[in-house]
mmCIF file of C-alpha atoms in Angstrom:
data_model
loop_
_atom_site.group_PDB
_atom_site.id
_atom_site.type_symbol
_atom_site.label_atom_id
_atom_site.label_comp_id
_atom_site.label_asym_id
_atom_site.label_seq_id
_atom_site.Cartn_x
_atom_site.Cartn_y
_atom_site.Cartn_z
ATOM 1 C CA UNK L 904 66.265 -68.700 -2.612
ATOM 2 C CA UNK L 905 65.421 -66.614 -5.777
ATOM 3 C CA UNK L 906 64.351 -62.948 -5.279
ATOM 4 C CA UNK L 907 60.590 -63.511 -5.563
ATOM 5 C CA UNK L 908 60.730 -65.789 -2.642
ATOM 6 C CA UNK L 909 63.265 -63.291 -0.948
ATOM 7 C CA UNK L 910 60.402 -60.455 -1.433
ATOM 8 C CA UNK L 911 58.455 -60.018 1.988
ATOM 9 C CA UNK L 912 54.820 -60.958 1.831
ATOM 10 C CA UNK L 913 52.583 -58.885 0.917
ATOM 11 C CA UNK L 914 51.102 -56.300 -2.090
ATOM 12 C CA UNK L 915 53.232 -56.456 -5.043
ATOM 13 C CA UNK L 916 52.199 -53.152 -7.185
ATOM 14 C CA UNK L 917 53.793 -54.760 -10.445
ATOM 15 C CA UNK L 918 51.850 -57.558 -10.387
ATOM 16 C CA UNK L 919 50.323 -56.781 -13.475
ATOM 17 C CA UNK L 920 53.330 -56.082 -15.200
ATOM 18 C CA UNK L 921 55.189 -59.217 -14.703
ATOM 19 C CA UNK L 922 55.948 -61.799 -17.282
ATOM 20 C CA UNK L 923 58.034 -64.628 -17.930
ATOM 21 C CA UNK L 924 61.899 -63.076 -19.464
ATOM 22 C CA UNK L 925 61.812 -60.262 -16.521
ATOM 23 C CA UNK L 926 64.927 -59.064 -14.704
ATOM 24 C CA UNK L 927 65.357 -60.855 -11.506
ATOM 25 C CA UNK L 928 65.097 -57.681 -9.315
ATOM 26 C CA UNK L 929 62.688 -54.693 -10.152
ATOM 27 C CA UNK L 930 65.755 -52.564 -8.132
ATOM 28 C CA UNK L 931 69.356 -52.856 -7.650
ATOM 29 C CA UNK L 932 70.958 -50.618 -5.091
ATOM 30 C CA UNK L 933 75.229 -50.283 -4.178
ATOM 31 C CA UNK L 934 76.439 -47.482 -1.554
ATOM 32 C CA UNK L 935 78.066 -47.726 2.050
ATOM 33 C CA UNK L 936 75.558 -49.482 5.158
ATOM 34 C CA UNK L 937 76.206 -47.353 8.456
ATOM 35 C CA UNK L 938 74.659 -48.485 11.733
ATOM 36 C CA UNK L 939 72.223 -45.139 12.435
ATOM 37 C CA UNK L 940 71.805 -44.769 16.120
ATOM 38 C CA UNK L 941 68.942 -42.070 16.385
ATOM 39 C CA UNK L 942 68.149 -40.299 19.797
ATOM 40 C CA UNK L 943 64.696 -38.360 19.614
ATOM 41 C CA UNK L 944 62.544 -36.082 22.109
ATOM 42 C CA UNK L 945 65.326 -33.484 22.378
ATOM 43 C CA UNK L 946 63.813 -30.158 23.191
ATOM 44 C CA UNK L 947 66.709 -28.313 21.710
ATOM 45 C CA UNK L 948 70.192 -29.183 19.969
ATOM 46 C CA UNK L 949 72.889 -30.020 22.911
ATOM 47 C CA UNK L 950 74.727 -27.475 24.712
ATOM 48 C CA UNK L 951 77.972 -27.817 25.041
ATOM 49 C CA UNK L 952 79.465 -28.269 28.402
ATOM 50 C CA UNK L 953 75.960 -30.334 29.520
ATOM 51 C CA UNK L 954 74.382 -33.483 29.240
ATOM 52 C CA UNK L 955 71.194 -33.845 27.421
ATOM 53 C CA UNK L 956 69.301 -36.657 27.226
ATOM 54 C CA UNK L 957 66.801 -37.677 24.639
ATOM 55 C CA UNK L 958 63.090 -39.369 25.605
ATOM 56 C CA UNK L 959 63.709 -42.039 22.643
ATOM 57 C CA UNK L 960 66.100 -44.250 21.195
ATOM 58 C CA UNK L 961 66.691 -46.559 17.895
ATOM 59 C CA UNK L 962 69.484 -48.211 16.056
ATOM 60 C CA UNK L 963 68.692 -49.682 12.380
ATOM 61 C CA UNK L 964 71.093 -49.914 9.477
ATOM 62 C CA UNK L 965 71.523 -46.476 7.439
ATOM 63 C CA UNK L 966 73.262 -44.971 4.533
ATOM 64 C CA UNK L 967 71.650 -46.889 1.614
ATOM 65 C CA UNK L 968 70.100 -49.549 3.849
ATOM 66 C CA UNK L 969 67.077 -46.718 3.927
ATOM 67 C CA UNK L 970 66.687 -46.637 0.555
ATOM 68 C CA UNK L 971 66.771 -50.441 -0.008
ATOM 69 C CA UNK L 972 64.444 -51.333 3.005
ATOM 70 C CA UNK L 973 61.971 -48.589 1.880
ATOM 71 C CA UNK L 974 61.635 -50.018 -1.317
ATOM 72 C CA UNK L 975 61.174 -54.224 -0.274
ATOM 73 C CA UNK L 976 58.401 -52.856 2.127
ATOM 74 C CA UNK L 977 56.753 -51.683 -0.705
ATOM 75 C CA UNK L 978 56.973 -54.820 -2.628
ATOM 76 C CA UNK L 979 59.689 -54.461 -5.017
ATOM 77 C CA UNK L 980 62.380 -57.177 -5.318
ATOM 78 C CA UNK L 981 65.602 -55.808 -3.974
ATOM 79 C CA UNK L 982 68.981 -56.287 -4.417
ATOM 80 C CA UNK L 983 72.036 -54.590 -2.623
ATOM 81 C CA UNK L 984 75.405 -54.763 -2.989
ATOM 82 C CA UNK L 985 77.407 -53.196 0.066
ATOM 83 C CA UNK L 986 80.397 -53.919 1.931
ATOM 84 C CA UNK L 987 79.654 -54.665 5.622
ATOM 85 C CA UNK L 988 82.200 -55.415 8.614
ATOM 86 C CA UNK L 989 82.626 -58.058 10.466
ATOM 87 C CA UNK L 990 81.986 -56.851 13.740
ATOM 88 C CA UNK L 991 78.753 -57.199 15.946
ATOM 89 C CA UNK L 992 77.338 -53.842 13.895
ATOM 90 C CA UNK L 993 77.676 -55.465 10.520
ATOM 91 C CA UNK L 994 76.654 -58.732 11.362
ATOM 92 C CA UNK L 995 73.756 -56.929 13.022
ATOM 93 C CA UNK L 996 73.251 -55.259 9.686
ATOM 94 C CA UNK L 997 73.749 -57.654 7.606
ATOM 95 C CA UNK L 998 70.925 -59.729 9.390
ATOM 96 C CA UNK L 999 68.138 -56.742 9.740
ATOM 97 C CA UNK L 1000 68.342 -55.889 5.985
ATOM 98 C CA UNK L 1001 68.508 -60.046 5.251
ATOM 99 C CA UNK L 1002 66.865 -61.876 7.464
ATOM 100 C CA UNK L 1003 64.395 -58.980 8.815
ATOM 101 C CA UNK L 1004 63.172 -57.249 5.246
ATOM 102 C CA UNK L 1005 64.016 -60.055 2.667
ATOM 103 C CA UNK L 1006 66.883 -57.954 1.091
ATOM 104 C CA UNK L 1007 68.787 -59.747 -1.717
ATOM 105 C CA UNK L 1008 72.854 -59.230 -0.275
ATOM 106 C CA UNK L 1009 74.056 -62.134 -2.474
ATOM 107 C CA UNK L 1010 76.093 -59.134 -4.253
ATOM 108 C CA UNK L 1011 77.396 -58.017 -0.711
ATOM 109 C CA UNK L 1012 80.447 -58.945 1.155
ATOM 110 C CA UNK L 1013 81.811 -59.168 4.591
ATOM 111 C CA UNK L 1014 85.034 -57.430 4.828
ATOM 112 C CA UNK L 1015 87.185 -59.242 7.785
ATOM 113 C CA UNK L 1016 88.512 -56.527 9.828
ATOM 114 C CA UNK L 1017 86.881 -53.220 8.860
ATOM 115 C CA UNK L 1018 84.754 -51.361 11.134
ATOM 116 C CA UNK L 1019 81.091 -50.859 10.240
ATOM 117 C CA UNK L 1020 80.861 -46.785 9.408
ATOM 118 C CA UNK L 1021 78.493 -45.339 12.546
ATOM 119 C CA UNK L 1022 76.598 -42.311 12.346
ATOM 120 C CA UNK L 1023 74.221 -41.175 15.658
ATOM 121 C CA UNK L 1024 71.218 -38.689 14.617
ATOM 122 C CA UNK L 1025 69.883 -36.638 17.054
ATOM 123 C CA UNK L 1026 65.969 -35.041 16.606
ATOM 124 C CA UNK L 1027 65.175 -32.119 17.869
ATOM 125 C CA UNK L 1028 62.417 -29.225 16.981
ATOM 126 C CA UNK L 1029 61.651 -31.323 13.406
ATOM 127 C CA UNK L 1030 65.421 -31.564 12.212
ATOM 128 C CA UNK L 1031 68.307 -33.404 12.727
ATOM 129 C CA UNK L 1032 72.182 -33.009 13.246
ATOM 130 C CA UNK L 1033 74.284 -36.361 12.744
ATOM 131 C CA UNK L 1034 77.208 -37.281 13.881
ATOM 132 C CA UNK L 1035 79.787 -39.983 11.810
ATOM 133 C CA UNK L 1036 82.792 -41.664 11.846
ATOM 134 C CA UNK L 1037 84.038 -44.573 10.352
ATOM 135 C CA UNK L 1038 87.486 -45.891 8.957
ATOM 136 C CA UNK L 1039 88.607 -45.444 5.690
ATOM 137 C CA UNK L 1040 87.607 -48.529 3.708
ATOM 138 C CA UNK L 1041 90.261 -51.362 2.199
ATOM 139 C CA UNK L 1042 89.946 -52.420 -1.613
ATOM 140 C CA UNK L 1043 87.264 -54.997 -1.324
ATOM 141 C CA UNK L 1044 85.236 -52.806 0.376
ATOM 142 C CA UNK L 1045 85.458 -49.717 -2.237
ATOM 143 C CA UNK L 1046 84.763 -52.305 -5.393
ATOM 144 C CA UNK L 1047 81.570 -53.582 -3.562
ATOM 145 C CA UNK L 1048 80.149 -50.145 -2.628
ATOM 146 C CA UNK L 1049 80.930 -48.094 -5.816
ATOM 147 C CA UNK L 1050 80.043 -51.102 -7.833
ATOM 148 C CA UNK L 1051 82.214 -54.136 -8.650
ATOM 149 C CA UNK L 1052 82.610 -55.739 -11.978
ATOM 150 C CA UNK L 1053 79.821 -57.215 -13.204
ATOM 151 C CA UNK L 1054 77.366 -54.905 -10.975
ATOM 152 C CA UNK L 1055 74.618 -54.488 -11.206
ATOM 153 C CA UNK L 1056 72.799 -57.209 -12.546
ATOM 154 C CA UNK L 1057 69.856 -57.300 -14.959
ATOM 155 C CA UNK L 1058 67.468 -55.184 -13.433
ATOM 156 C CA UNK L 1059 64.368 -52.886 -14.076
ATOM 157 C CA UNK L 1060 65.646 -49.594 -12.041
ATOM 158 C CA UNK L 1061 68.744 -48.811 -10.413
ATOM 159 C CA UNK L 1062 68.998 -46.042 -7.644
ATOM 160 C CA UNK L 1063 72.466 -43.676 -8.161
ATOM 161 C CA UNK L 1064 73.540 -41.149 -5.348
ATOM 162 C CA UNK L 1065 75.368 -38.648 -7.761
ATOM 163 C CA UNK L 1066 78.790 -37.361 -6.862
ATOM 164 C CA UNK L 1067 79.859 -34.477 -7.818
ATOM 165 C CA UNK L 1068 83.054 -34.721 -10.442
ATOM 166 C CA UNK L 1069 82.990 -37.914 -10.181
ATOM 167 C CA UNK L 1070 81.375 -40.761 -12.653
ATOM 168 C CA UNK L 1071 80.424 -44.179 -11.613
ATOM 169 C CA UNK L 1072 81.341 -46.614 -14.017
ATOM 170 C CA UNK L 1073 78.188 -48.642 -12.819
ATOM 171 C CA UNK L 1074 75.591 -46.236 -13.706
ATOM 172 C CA UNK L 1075 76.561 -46.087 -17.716
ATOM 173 C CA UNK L 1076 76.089 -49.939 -17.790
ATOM 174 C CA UNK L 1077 73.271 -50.394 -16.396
ATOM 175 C CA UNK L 1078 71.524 -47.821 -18.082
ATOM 176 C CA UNK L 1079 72.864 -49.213 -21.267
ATOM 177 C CA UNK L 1080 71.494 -52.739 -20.018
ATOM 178 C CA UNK L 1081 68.025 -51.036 -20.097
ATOM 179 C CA UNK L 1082 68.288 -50.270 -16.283
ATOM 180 C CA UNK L 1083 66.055 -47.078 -15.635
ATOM 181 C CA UNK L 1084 67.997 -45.071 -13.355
ATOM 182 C CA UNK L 1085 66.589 -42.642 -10.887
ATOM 183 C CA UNK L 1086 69.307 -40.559 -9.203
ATOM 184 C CA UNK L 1087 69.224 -38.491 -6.021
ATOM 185 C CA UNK L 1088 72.418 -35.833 -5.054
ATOM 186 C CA UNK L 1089 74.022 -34.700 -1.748
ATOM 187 C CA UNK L 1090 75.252 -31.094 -0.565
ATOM 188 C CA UNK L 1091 77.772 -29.779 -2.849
ATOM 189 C CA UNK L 1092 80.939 -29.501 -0.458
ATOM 190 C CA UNK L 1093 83.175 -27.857 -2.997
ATOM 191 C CA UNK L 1094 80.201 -25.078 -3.474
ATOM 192 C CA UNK L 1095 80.788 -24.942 -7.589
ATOM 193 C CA UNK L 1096 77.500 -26.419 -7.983
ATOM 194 C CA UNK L 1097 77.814 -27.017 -11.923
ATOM 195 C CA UNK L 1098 75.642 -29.547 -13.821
ATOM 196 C CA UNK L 1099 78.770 -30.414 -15.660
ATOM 197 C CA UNK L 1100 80.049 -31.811 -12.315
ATOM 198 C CA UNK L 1101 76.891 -34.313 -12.535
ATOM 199 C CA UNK L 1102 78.257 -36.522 -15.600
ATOM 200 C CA UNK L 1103 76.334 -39.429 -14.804
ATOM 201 C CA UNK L 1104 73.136 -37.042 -15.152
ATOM 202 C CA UNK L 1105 73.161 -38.211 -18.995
ATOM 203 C CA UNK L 1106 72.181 -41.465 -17.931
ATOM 204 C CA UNK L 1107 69.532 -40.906 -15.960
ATOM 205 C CA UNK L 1108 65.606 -41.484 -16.211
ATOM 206 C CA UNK L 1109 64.586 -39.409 -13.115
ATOM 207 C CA UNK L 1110 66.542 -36.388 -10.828
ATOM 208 C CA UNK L 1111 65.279 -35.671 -7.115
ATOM 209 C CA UNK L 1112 67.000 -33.284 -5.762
ATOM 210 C CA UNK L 1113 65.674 -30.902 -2.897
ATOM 211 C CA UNK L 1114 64.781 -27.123 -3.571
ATOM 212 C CA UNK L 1115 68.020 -25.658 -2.499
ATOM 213 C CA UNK L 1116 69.767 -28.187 -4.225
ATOM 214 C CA UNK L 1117 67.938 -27.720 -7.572
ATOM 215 C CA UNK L 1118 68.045 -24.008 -7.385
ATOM 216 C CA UNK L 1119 71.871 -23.863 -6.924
ATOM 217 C CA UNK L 1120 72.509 -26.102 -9.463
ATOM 218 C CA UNK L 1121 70.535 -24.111 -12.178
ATOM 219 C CA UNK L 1122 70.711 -20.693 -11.022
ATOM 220 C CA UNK L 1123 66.792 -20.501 -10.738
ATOM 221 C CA UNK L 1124 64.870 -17.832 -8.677
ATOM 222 C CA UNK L 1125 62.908 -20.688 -7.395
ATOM 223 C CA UNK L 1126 62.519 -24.527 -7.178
ATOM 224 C CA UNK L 1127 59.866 -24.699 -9.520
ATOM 225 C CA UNK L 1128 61.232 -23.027 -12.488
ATOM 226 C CA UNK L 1129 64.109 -25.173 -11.037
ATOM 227 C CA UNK L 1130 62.597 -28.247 -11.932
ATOM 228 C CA UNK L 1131 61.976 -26.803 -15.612
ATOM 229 C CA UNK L 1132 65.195 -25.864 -15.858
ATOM 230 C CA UNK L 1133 66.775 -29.171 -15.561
ATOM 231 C CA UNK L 1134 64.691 -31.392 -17.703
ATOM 232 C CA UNK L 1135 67.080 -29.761 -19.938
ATOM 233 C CA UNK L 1136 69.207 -32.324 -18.740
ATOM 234 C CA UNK L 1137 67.095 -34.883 -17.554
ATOM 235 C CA UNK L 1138 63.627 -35.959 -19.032
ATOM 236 C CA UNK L 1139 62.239 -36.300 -15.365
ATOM 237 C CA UNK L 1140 62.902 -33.918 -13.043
ATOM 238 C CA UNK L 1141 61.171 -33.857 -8.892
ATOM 239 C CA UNK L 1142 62.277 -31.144 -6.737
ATOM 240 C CA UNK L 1143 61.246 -31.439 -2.809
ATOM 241 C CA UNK L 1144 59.913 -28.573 -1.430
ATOM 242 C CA UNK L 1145 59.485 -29.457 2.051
ATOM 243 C CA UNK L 1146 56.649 -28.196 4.095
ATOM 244 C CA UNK L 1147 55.422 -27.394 0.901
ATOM 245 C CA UNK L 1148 55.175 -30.749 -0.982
ATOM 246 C CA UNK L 1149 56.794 -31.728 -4.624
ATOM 247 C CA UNK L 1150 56.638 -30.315 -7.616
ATOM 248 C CA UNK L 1151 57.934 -32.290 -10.904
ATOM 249 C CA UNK L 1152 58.019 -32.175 -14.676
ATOM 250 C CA UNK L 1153 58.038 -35.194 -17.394
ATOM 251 C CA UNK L 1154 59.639 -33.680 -20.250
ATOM 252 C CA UNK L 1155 58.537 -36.230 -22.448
ATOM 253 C CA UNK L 1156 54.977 -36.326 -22.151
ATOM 254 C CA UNK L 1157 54.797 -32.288 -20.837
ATOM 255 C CA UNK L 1158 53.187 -33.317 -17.540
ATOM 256 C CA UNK L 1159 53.463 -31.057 -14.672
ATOM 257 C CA UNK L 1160 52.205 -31.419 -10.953
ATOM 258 C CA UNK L 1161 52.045 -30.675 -7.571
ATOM 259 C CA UNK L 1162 51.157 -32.325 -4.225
ATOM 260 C CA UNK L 1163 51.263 -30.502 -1.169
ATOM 261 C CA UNK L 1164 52.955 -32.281 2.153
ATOM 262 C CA UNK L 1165 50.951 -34.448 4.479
ATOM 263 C CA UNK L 1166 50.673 -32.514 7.714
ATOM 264 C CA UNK L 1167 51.829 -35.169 10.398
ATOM 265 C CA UNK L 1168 54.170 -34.483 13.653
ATOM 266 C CA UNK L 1169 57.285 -35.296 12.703
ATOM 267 C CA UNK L 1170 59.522 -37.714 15.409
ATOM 268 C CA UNK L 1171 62.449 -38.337 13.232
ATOM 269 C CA UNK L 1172 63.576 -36.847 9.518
ATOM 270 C CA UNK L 1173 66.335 -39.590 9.367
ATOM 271 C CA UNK L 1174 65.657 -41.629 6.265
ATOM 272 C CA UNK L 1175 62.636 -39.403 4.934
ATOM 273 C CA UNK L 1176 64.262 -38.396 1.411
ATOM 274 C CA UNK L 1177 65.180 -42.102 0.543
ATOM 275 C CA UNK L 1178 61.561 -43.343 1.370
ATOM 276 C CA UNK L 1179 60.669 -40.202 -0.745
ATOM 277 C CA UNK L 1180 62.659 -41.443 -3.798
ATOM 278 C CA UNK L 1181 61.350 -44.901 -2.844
ATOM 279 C CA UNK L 1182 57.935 -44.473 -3.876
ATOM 280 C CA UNK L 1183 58.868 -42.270 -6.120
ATOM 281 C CA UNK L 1184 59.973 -45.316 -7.779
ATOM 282 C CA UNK L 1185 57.769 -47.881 -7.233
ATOM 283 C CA UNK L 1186 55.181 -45.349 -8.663
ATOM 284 C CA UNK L 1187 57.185 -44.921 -11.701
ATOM 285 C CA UNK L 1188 57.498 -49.015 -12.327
ATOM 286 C CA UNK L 1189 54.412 -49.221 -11.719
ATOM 287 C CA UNK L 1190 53.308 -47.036 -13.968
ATOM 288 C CA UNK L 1191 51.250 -44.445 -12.870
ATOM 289 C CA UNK L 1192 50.329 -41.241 -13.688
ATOM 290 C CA UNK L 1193 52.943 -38.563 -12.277
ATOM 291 C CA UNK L 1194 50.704 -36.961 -9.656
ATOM 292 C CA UNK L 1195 49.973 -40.394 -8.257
ATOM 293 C CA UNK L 1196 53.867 -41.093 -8.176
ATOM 294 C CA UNK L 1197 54.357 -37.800 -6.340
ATOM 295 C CA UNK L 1198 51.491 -38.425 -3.675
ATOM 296 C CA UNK L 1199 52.658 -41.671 -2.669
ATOM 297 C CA UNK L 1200 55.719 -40.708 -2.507
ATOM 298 C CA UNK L 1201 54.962 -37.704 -0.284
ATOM 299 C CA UNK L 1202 52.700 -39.877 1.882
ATOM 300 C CA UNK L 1203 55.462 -42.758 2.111
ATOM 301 C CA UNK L 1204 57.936 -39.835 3.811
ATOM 302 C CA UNK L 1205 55.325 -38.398 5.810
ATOM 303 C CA UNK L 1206 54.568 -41.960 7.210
ATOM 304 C CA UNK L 1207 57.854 -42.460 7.866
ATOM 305 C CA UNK L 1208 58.798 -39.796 9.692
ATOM 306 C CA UNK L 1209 56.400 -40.568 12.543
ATOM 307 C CA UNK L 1210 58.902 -43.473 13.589
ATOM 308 C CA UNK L 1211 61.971 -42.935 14.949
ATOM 309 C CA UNK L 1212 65.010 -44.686 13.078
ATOM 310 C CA UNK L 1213 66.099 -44.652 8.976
ATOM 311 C CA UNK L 1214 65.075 -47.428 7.618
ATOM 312 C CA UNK L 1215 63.112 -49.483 10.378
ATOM 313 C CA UNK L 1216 60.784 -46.163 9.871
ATOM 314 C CA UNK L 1217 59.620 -46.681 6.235
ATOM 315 C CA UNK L 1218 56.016 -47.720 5.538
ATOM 316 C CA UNK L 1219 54.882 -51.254 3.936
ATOM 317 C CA UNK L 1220 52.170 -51.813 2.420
ATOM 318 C CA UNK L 1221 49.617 -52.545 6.124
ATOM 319 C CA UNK L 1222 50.743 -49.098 6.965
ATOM 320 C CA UNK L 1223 49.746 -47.149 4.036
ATOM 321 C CA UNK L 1224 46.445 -49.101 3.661
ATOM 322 C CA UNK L 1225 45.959 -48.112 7.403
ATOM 323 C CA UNK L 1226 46.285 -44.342 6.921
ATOM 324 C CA UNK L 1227 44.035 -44.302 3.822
ATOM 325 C CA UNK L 1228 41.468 -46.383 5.818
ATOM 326 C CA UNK L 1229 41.390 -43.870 8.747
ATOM 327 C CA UNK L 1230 41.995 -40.858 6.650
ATOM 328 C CA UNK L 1231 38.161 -41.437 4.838
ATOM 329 C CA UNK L 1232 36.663 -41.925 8.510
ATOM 330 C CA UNK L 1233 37.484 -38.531 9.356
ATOM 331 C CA UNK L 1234 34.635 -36.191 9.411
ATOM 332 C CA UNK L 1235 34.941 -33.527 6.933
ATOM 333 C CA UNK L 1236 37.759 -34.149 4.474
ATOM 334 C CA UNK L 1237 38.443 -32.638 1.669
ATOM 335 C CA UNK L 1238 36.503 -34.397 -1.037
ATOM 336 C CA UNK L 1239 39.300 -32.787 -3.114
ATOM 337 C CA UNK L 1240 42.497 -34.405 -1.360
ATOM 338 C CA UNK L 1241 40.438 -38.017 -1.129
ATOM 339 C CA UNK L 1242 40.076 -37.943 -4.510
ATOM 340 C CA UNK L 1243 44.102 -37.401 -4.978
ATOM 341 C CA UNK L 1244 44.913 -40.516 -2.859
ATOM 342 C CA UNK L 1245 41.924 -42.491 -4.760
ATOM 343 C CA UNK L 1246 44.275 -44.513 -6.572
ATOM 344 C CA UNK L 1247 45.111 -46.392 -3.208
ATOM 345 C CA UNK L 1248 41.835 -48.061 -2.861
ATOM 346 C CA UNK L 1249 42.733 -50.762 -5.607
ATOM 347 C CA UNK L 1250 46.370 -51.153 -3.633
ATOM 348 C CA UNK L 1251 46.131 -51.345 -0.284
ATOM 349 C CA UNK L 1252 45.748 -54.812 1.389
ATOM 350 C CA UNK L 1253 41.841 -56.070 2.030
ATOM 351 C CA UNK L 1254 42.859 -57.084 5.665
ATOM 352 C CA UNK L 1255 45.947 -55.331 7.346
ATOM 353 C CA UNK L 1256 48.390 -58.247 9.213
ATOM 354 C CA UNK L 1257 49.756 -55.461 11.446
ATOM 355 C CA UNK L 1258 48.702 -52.651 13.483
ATOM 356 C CA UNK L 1259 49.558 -49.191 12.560
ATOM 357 C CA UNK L 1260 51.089 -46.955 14.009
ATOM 358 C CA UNK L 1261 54.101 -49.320 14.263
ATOM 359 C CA UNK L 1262 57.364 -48.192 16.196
ATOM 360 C CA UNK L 1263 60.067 -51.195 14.299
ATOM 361 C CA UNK L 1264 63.793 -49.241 15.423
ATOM 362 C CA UNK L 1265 64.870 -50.905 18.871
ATOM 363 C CA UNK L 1266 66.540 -48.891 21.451
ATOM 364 C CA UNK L 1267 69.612 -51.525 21.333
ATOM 365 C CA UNK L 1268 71.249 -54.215 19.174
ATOM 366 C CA UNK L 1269 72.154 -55.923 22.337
ATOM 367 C CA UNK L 1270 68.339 -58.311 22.390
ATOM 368 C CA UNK L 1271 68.444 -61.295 20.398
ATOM 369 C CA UNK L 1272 65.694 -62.703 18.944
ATOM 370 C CA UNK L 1273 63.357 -64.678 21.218
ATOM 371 C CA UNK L 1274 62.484 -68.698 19.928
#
């Protein structure tokens, strides 16, 4: 089956950028897959020495199954390499990202006797604290996740989760192939926080960190002189500011802008910065002007985090279309933020195959698929 038949049905927001000669996948993803098991309606963090228990429930793939579901839902052709076990959480992994959102894993492998990593999230009061564990990985499954010989494959963008003081040997090839690379960072555990650390920053199209991140790295008063500061080192950088928004600066053309955050009530944050980067993406294949990449992907985390679960949360294409439909029925928007979303109207699909809003984490792994 080749990748365009692999991509789920549905918009395809490069279609009028494809020609004959293309990469096979607009996006190539590698990282660990951990079964997320999310509990939500917590009133408050547990106690310890009590039980609590939680109003909701979902299990879904995580880790950088998030990122690579969020992106086929919007349309782009996916591949992911990944290491998965071979117990009943990998195969049931293996066949959600597959079988369930069209995911290329022809780069991914089944390691016989390694347990799948875990990690349970628990939601409470708009924030989450996760618990993991998982065994340390053999051989096989290290080469697959940090990129094995070969990876990745032509592509048109690659997604990179930076590590600090430590390249990827990945990341310099592809970029070298002509791979745009958009790169996102985790907490700083060793609390030097030094661009330096970031080596693979050189290669990169596009940095997203989140406010605190960006202001530790550069030593800026706040995130949006932040995101000035490190253009310096990257010609795109998007800083996350929350409640607040986005804010982000192309170095290369001198554009600037900002896009305040879509109120909604939040069920689950689980997933919400890789949908973020997501569209983030897309918008940036696709071409569009930088506020319009920072709207959508605002709106794609805001939609997301109505759902509980990672990436059985993340918006397609019926959802969006949904939200902008119902959005200009409501009496007395702001003709101001319609007009910032406008660029939806020649996206979103004429008739929507799915109602919205659409709960798609189940509350076990143990229900097989009926017919």
């Amino acid at each position: 089956m080749t990748p365009a038949t692999r991509c789920r049905a549905g918009t395809d927001p490069l279609t009028a950028l494809r020609a004959p000669g293309d990469p096979p996948w607009d996006v190539c993803l590698t990282g660990t897959v951990f079964l997320d098991i999310v509990f939500t309606g917590l009133d408050s963090a547990p106690v310890r020495g009590t039980e609590s228990w939680a109003r909701g429930m979902g299990s879904s793939p995580g880790g950088v199954a998030n990122m690579a579901a969020a992106l086929a839902r919007l349309g782009l052709r996916t591949l992911l390499a990944a290491a998965f076990g071979d117990d009943h959480y990998g195969e049931y992994c293996w066949d959600a990202l597959e079988q369930g959102e069209g995911i290329d894993l022809s780069a991914s492998r089944t390691v016989p006797g390694w347990h799948s990593p875990v990690t349970v999230s628990m939601a409470y009061e708009g924030e989450r604290t996760m618990v993991s564990h998982g065994h340390e990985p053999p051989p096989e499954a290290v080469l697959v996740q940090q990129g094995a010989p070969g990876f990745p494959p032509p592509a048109r963008a690659a997604v990179a989760s930076l590590t600090p003081g430590r390249r990827a040997p990945w990341i310099a090839r592809a970029a070298r192939a002509g791979t745009r690379i958009f790169a996102d960072v985790g907490w700083d555990e060793t609390g030097a926080w030094d661009l330096r650390g970031l080596a693979d920053l050189e290669h990169c199209e596009a940095f997203l960190p989140n406010a605190e991140e960006a202001k530790r790295y550069t030593g800026a008063p706040c995130p949006r002189e932040a995101a000035h500061a490190l253009t310096e080192h990257v010609p795109v950088a998007v800083v996350t500011l929350g409640s607040e928004g986005a804010y982000a600066v192309d170095r290369r053309t001198g554009e600037t802008a900002e896009v305040p955050a879509i109120a909604v009530e939040a069920l689950d944050p689980t997933g919400a910065g890789d949908v973020f980067v997501a569209g983030f993406v897309t918008g940036s294949l696709a071409g569009w002007p930088l506020a319009d990449r920072l709207a959508f992907a605002g709106l794609t985390a805001a939609l997301s985090v109505q759902e509980f679960g990672g990436s059985l949360s993340a918006p397609g294409w019926s959802e969006i279309g949904a939200w902008w439909r119902r959005v200009q029925s409501v009496e007395g928007q702001d003709p101001a933020a319609l007009r910032r979303y406008a660029f939806l109207e020649g996206l979103v699909p004429e008739e929507l195959d799915r109602p919205w809003p659409l709960a798609r984490a189940v509350p076990t792994i143990g229900f097989r698929r009926s017919g």
